[in-house]
Coordinates of C-alpha atoms and ligand atoms in Angstrom, one line a residue:
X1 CA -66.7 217.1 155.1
X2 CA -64.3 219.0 157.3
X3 CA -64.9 218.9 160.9
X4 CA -67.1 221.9 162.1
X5 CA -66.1 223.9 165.2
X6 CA -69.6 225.4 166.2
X7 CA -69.3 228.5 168.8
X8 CA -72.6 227.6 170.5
X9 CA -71.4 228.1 174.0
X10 CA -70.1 231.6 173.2
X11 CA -73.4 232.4 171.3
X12 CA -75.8 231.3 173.5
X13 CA -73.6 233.1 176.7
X14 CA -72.7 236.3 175.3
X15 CA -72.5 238.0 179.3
X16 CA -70.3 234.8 179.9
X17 CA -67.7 234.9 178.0
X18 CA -65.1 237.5 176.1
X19 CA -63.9 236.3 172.2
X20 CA -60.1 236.0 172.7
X21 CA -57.5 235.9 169.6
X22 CA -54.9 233.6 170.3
X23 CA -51.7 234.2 170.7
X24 CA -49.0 231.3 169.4
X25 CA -46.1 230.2 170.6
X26 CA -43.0 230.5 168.9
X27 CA -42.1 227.7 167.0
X28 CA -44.9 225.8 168.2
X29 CA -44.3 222.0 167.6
X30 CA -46.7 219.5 168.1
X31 CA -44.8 217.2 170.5
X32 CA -48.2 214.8 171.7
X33 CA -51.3 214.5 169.5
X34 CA -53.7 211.7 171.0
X35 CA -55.0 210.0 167.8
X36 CA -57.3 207.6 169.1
X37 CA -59.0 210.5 170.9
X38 CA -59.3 212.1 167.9
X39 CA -61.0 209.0 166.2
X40 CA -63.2 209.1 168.8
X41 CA -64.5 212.8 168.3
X42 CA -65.1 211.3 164.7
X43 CA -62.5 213.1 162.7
X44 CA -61.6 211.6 159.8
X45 CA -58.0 210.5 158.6
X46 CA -58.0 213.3 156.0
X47 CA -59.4 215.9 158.2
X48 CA -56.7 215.3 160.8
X49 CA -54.5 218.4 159.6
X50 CA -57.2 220.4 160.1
X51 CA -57.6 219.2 163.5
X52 CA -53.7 219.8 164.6
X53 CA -53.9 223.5 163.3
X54 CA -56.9 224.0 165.8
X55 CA -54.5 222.4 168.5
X56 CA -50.8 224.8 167.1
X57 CA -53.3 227.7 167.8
X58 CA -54.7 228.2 164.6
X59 CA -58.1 227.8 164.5
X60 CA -60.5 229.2 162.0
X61 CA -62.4 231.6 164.3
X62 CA -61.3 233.1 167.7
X63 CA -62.2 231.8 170.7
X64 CA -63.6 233.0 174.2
X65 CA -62.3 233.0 177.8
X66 CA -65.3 231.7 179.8
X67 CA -66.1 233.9 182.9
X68 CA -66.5 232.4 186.2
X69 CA -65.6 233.1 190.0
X70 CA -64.7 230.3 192.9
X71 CA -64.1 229.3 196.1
X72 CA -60.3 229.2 196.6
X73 CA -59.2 227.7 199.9
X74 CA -62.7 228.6 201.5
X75 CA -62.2 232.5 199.8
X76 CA -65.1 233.6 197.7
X77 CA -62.7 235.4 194.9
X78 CA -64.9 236.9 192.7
X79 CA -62.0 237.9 190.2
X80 CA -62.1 234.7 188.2
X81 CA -62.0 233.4 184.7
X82 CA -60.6 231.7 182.1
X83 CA -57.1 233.8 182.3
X84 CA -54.9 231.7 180.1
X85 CA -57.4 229.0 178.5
X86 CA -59.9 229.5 175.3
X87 CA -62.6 227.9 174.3
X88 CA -61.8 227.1 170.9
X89 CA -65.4 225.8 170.7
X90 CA -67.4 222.3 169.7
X91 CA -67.4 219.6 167.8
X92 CA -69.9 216.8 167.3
X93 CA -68.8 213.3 167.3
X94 CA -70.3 210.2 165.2
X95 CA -73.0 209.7 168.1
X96 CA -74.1 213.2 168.1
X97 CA -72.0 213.9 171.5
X98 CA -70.5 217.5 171.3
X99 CA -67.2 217.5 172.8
X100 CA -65.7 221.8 174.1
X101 CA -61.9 221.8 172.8
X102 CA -60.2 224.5 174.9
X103 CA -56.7 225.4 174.2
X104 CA -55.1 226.1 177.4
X105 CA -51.6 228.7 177.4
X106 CA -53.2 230.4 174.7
X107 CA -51.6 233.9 175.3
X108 CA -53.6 236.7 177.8
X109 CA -57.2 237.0 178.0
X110 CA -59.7 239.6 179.3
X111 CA -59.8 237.8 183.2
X112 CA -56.0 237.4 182.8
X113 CA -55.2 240.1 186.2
X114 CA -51.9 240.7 184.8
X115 CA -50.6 237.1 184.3
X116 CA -49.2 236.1 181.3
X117 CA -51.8 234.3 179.9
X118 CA -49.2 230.7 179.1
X119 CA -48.8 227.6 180.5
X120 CA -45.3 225.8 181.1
X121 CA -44.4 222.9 179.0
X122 CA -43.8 220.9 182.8
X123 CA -47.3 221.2 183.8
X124 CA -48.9 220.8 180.6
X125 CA -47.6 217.7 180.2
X126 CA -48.8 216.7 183.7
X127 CA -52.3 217.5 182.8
X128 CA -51.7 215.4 179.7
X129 CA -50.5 212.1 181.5
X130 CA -53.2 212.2 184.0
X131 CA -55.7 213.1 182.3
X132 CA -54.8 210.0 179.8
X133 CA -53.7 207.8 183.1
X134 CA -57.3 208.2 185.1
X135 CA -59.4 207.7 181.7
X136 CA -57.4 204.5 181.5
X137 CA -58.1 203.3 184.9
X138 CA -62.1 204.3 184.4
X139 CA -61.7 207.6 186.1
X140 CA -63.9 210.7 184.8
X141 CA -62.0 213.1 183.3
X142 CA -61.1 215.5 181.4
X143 CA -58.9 214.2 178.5
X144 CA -55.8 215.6 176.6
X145 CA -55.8 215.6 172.7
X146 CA -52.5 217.2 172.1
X147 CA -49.5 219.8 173.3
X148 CA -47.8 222.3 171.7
X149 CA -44.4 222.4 172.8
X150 CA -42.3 225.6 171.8
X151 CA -38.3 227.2 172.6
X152 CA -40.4 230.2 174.0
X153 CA -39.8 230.8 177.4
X154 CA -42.3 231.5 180.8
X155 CA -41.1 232.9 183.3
X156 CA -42.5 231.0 186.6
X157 CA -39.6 230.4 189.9
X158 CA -37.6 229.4 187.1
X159 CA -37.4 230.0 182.9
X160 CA -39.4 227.0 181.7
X161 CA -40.3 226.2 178.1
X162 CA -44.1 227.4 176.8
X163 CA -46.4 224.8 176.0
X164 CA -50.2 224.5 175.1
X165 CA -52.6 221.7 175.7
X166 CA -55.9 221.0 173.9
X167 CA -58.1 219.7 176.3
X168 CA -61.5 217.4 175.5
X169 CA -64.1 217.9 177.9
X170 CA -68.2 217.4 177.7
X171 CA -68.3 221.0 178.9
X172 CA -66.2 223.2 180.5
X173 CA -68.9 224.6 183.0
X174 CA -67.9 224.5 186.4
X175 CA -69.2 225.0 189.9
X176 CA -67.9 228.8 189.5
X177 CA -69.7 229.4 186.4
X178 CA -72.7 229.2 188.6
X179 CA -71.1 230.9 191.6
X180 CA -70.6 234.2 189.4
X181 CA -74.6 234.3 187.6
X182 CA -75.2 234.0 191.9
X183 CA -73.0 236.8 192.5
X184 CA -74.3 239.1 190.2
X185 CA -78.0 238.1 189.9
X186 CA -77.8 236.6 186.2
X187 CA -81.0 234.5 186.9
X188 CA -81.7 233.9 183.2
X189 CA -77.9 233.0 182.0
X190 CA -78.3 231.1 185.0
X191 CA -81.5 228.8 184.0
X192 CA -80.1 228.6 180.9
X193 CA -76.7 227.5 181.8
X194 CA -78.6 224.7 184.0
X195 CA -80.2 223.6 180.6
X196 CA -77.0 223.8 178.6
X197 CA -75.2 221.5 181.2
X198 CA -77.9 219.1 181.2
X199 CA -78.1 218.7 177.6
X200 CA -74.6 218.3 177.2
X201 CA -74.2 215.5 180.3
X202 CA -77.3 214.0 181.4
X203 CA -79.9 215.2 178.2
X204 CA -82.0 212.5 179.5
X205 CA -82.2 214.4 182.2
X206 CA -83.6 218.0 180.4
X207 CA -87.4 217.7 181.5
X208 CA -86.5 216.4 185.0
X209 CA -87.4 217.4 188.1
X210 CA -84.6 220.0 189.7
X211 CA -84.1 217.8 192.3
X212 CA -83.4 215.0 190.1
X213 CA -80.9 216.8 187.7
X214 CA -79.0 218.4 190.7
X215 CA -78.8 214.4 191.9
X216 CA -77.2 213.2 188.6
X217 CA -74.3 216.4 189.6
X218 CA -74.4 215.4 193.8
X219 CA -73.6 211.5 192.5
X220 CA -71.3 212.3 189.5
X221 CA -68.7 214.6 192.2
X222 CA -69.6 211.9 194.5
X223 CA -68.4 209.1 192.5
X224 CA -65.3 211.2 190.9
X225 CA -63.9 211.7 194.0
X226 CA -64.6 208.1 195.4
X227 CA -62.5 206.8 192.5
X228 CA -59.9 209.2 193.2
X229 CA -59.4 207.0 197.0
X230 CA -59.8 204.2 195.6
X231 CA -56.9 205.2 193.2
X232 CA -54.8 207.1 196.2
X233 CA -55.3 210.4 193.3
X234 CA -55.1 213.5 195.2
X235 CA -56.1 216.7 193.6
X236 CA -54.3 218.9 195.5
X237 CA -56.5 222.0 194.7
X238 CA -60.2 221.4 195.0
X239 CA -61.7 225.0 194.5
X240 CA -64.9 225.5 193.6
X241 CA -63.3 226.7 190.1
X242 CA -61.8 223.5 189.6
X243 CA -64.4 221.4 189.5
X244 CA -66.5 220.5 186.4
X245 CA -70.2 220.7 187.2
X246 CA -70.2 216.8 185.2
X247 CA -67.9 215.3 187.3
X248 CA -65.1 215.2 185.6
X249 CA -61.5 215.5 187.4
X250 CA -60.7 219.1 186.1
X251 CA -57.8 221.6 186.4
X252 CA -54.8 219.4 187.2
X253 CA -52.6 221.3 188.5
X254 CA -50.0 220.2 192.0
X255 CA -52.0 216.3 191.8
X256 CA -50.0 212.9 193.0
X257 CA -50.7 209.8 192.7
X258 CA -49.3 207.9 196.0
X259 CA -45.9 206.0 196.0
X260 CA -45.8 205.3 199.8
X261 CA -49.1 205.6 201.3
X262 CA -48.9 208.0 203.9
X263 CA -52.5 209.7 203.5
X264 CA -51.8 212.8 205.8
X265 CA -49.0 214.2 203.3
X266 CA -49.3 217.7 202.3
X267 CA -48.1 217.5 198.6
X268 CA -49.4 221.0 197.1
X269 CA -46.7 223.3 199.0
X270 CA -49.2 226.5 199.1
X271 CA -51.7 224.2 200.8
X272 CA -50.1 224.4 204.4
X273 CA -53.4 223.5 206.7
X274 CA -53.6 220.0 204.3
X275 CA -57.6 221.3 203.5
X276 CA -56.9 219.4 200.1
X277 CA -54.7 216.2 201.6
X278 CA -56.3 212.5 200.7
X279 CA -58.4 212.2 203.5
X280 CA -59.9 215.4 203.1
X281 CA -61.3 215.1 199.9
X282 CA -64.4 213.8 200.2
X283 CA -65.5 216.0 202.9
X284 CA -64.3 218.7 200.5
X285 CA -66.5 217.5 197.9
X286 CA -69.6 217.7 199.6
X287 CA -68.6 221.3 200.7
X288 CA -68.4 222.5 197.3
X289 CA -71.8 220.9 196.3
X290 CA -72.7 223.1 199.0
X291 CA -71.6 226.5 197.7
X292 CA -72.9 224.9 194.7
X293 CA -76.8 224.6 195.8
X294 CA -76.8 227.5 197.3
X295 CA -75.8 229.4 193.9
X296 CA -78.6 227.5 192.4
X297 CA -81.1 228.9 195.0
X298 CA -81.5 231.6 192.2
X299 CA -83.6 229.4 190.3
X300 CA -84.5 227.0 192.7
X301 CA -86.1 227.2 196.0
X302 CA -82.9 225.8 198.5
X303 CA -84.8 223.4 200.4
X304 CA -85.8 221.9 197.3
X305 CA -81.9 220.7 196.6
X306 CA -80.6 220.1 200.4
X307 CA -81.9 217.1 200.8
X308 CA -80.0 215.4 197.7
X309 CA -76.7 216.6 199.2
X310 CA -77.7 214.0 201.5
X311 CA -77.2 211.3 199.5
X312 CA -73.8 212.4 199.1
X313 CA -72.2 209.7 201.3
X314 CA -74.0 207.4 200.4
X315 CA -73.3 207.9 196.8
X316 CA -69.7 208.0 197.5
X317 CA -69.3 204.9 200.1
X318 CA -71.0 202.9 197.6
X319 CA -69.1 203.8 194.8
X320 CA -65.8 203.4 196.8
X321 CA -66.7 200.0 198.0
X322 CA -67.7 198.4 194.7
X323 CA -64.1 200.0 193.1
X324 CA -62.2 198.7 196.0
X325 CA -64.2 194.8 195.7
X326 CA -62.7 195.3 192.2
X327 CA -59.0 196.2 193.5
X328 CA -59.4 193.2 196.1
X329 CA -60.8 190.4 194.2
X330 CA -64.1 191.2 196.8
X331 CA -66.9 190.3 194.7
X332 CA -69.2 188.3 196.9
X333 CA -70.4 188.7 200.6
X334 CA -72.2 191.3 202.7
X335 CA -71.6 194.8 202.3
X336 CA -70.3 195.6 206.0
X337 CA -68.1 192.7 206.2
X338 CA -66.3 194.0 203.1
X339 CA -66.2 197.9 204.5
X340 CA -64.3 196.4 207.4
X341 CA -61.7 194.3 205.5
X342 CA -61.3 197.2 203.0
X343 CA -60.3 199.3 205.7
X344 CA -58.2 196.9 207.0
X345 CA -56.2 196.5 204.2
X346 CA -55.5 200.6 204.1
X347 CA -55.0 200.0 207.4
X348 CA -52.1 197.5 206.4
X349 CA -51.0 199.6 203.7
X350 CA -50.4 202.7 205.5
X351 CA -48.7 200.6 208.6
X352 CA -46.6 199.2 206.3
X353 CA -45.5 201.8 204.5
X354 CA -46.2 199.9 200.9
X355 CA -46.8 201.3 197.9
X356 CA -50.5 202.0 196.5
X357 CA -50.7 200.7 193.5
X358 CA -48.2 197.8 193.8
X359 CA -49.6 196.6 197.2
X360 CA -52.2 195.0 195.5
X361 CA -50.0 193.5 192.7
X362 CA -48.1 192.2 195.7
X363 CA -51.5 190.6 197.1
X364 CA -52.5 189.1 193.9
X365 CA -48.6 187.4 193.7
X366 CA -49.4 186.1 197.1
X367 CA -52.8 184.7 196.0
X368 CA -51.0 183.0 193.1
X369 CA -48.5 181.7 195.4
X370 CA -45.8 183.4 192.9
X371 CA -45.4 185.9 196.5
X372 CA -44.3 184.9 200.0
X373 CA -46.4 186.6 202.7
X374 CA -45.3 189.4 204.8
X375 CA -43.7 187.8 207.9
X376 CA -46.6 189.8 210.2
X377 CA -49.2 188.3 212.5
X378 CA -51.4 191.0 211.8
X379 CA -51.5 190.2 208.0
X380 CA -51.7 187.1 208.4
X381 CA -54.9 187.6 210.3
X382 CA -56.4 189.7 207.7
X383 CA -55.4 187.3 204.9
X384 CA -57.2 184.8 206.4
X385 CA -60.2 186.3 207.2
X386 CA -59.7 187.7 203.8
X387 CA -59.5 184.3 202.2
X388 CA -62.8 182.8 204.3
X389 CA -65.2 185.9 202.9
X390 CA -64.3 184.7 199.3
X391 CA -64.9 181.5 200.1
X392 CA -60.6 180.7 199.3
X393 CA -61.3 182.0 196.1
X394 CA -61.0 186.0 195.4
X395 CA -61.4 186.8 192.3
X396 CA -58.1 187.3 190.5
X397 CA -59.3 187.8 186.8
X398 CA -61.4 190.4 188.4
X399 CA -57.9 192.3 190.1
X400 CA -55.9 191.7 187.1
X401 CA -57.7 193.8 185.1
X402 CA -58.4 196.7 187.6
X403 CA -55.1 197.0 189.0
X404 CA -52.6 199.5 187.4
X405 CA -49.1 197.4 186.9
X406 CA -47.8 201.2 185.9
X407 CA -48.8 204.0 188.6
X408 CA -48.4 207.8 187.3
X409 CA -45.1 208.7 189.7
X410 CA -43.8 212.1 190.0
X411 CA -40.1 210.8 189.7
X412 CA -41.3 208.7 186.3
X413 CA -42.9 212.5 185.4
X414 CA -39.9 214.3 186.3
X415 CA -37.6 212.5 184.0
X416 CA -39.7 212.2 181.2
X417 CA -40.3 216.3 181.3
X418 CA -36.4 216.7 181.5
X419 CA -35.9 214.9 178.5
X420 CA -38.8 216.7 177.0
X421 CA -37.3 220.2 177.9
X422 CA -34.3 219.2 175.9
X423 CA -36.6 218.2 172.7
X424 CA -36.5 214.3 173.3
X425 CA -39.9 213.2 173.4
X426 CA -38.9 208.9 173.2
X427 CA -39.2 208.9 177.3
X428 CA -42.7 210.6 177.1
X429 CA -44.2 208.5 174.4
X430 CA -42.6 205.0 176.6
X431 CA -44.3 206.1 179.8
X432 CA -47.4 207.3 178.0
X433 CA -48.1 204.1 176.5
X434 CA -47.2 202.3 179.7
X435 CA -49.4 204.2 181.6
X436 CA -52.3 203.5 179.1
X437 CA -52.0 199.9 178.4
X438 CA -50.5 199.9 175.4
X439 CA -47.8 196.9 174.6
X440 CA -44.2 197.8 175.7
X441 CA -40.9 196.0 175.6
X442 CA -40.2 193.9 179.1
X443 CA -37.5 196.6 179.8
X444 CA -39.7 199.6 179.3
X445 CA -42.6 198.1 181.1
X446 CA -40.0 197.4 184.1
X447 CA -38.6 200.5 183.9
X448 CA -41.9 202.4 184.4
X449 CA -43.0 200.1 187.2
X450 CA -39.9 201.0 189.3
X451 CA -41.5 202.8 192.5
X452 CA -38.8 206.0 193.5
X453 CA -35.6 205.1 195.9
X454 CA -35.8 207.2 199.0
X455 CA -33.7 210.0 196.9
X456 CA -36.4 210.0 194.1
X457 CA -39.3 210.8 196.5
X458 CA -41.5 214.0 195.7
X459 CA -43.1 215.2 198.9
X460 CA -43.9 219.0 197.7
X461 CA -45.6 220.3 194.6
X462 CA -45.5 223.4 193.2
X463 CA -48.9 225.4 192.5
X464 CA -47.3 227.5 189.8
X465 CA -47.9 225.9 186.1
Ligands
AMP1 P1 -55.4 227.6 188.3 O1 -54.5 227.7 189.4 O2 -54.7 227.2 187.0 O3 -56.6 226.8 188.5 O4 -55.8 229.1 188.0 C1 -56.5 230.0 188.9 C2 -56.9 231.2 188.1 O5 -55.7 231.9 187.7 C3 -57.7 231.0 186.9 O6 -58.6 232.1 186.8 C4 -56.7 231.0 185.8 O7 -57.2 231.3 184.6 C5 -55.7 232.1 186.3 N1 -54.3 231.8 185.8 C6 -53.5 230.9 186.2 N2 -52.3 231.0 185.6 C7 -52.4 232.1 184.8 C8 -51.5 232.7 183.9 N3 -50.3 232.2 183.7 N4 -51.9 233.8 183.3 C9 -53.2 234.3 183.5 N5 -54.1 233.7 184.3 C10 -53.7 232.6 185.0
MG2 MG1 -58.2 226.4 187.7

């Protein structure tokens, strides 16, 4: 049987969304198509054409721009909505999950405000990579089952080649979803959106207690966002619109991964007070859970929710601690002792200037004695009181398999969306399957692990996509 795509979210929210009939690209091409994502949403080898029309634009009903409003840099803007993204609708995979696809560039919509409704080739490809990237290193997201490149141009601060991307997600609800049934008193879409969510991420959760269904969302942002530190993954734009009421890292837009750690750099160049920088984020997080309850104080009382939020820090210090144990070979000991050396070791990191991601391939060389140590007192001090909590023995198998030997870099990105702009696609496939594990020539896996020269560094990101 052909795979279905069911319209349940657009049935069941009629006030929520508008039907939108997509507009293709010219000469669309499908330049990336994810195949073991598509196994995993249970399509069949034979129904795989039928799948990649969906994703060129074609699909075999139209689809709906989902309605919602946000926070934006602590601005309630109530003029929200899907303005360039559709909701192509859902499928069900093998275990009975149902999966949205949403095709995002898909030509002007009803909440468009006079923008043209695409998405640039650059930034699509962006979402694609780190979407792919964090679901490799265990990170909730949203995932990337293909893009659409096409000749047709966009204009943005420059004339950049159209793309589309099919994004996977279990729903595409977010906290402003919410946000708009509270701004214009929708308490019964409301209620039922509640139950939709629920169903669709935590159905174990549907006849729970309020308290304990907002909990499973409080510890799901909570944990997202903990990964994201222990990953040095900043956002860059954590509105209320932008984050997926499961969890999920959502709306990638001006995001870096850290080269250098410096964790006060501004990288999203509309951001100028750093509200979204690295250290910020978890504060941020707990601020939008808090817009978040109190749009749910339509349907429940307030105080019932308040005290979950919390839990918050908790949720997230715990979470962050058992990732960075992972990252450091940490697996034994008390919990305070292994706070303090964790933050320690950022502390090193960010004195020293090292890289994220290979400052712990550098520890783990050091451990095998493949690595001299850093000619510094101070690590020297931490390395031993390092070595004495695990007992001389941290556990390498442990680090090996959580640390990244390939970090998403903007420079790595930056090439590999040149070359894409000029119809080569070999550089994006290389550093996709680097970045995902997949086996690579020496060269190509050395290639991709270069960190930038001091002339490749990106230090400012642009919003527009
Ligand atoms: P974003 O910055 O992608 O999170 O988008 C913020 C809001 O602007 C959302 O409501 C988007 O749908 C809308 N938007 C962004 N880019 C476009 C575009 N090119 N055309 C129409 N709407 C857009
Ligand atoms: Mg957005």
């Amino acid at each position: 049987m052909s795979p279905v795509l069911t319209q349940e979210y657009a049935k069941t929210f009629p006030n929520l969304v508008s039907a939108h009939n997509i507009v293709p690209l010219e000469g669309p091409r499908l330049a990336l198509f994810n195949q073991p994502l598509a196994n995993q949403l249970g399509v069949k080898a034979a129904d795989i054409n039928v799948l990649r029309e969906w994703c060129l634009g074609n699909p075999p009903t139209s689809g709906h721009a989902q309605k919602y409003v946000g926070h934006q840099f602590g601005v309630f803007n109530p003029d929200l909505g899907d303005g360039r993204g559709v909701l192509l609708g859902e499928i069900e995979d093998e275990q009975a999950q149902i999966w949205d696809l949403h095709l995002k560039g898909a030509g002007p919509t009803a909440y468009s405000r006079g923008g043209d409704g695409r998405a640039v080739l650059r930034s699509s490809l962006r979402e694609y990579f780190a979407s792919e990237t964090l679901n490799h290193w265990g990170i909730a997201t949203t995932r990337a089952l293909a893009l659409v490149s096409s000749q047709q141009g966009v204009q943005r601060e420059r004339l950049e080649p159209g793309a589309m991307l099919t994004r996977v997600a279990k729903t595409h609800v977010r906290f402003g979803h919410f946000e708009y049934c509270y701004s214009q008193r929708l308490v019964t879409e409301q209620k039922q959106l509640w139950q939709h969510v629920m169903q669709r991420c935590w159905p174990q959760l549907t006849d729970a207690e309020p308290i304990e269904q907002f909990r499973a969302v409080v510890k799901a942002t909570a944990e997202m966002i903990a990964d994201w530190q222990a990953f040095g993954f900043i956002h860059g734009v954590m509105n209320t619109d932008n984050m997926s009421i499961c969890g999920d890292t959502f709306d990638f837009g001006p995001y870096t991964v850290f080269d250098t750690f410096i964790p006060q750099q501004i990288f999203n160049h509309t951001d100028h007070r750093g509200r979204y920088s690295f250290l910020r984020q978890p504060s941020v997080g707990l601020w939008n859970l808090q817009r978040l309850s109190q749009a749910l104080s339509l349907i429940f009382p307030v105080d019932a929710l308040a005290p979950v939020l919390n839990e918050y820090e908790d949720f997230l210090q715990q979470r962050y601690l058992g990732r960075m144990r992972k990252r450091l070979g940490l697996m034994h000991g008390d919990d305070s002792v292994a706070f303090k050396r964790v933050g320690e070791w950022m502390g090193l990191m960010q004195r020293f200037e090292w890289d994220f991601q290979d400052s712990f391939i550098m520890l783990q060389d050091i451990i095998k004695g493949d690595r001299a140590m850093p000619d510094d007192d101070l690590f020297k001090e931490w390395y031993e009181c390092y070595m004495a909590d695990n007992d001389q023995q941290p556990q390498l198998g442990v680090m090996e398999t959580t640390n990244p030997r390939v970090s998403l870099r903007n420079h790595h990105l930056a090439q590999v969306i040149a070359q894409a702009e000029q119809g080569e696609w070999t550089a994006a496939q290389s550093y996709l399957a680097a970045l995902t594990g997949q086996s690579l020539s020496v060269d190509e896996l050395s290639h991709w692990q270069q960190p930038p020269n001091s002339n490749e560094q990106v230090t400012s990101l642009s919003c527009s996509s």
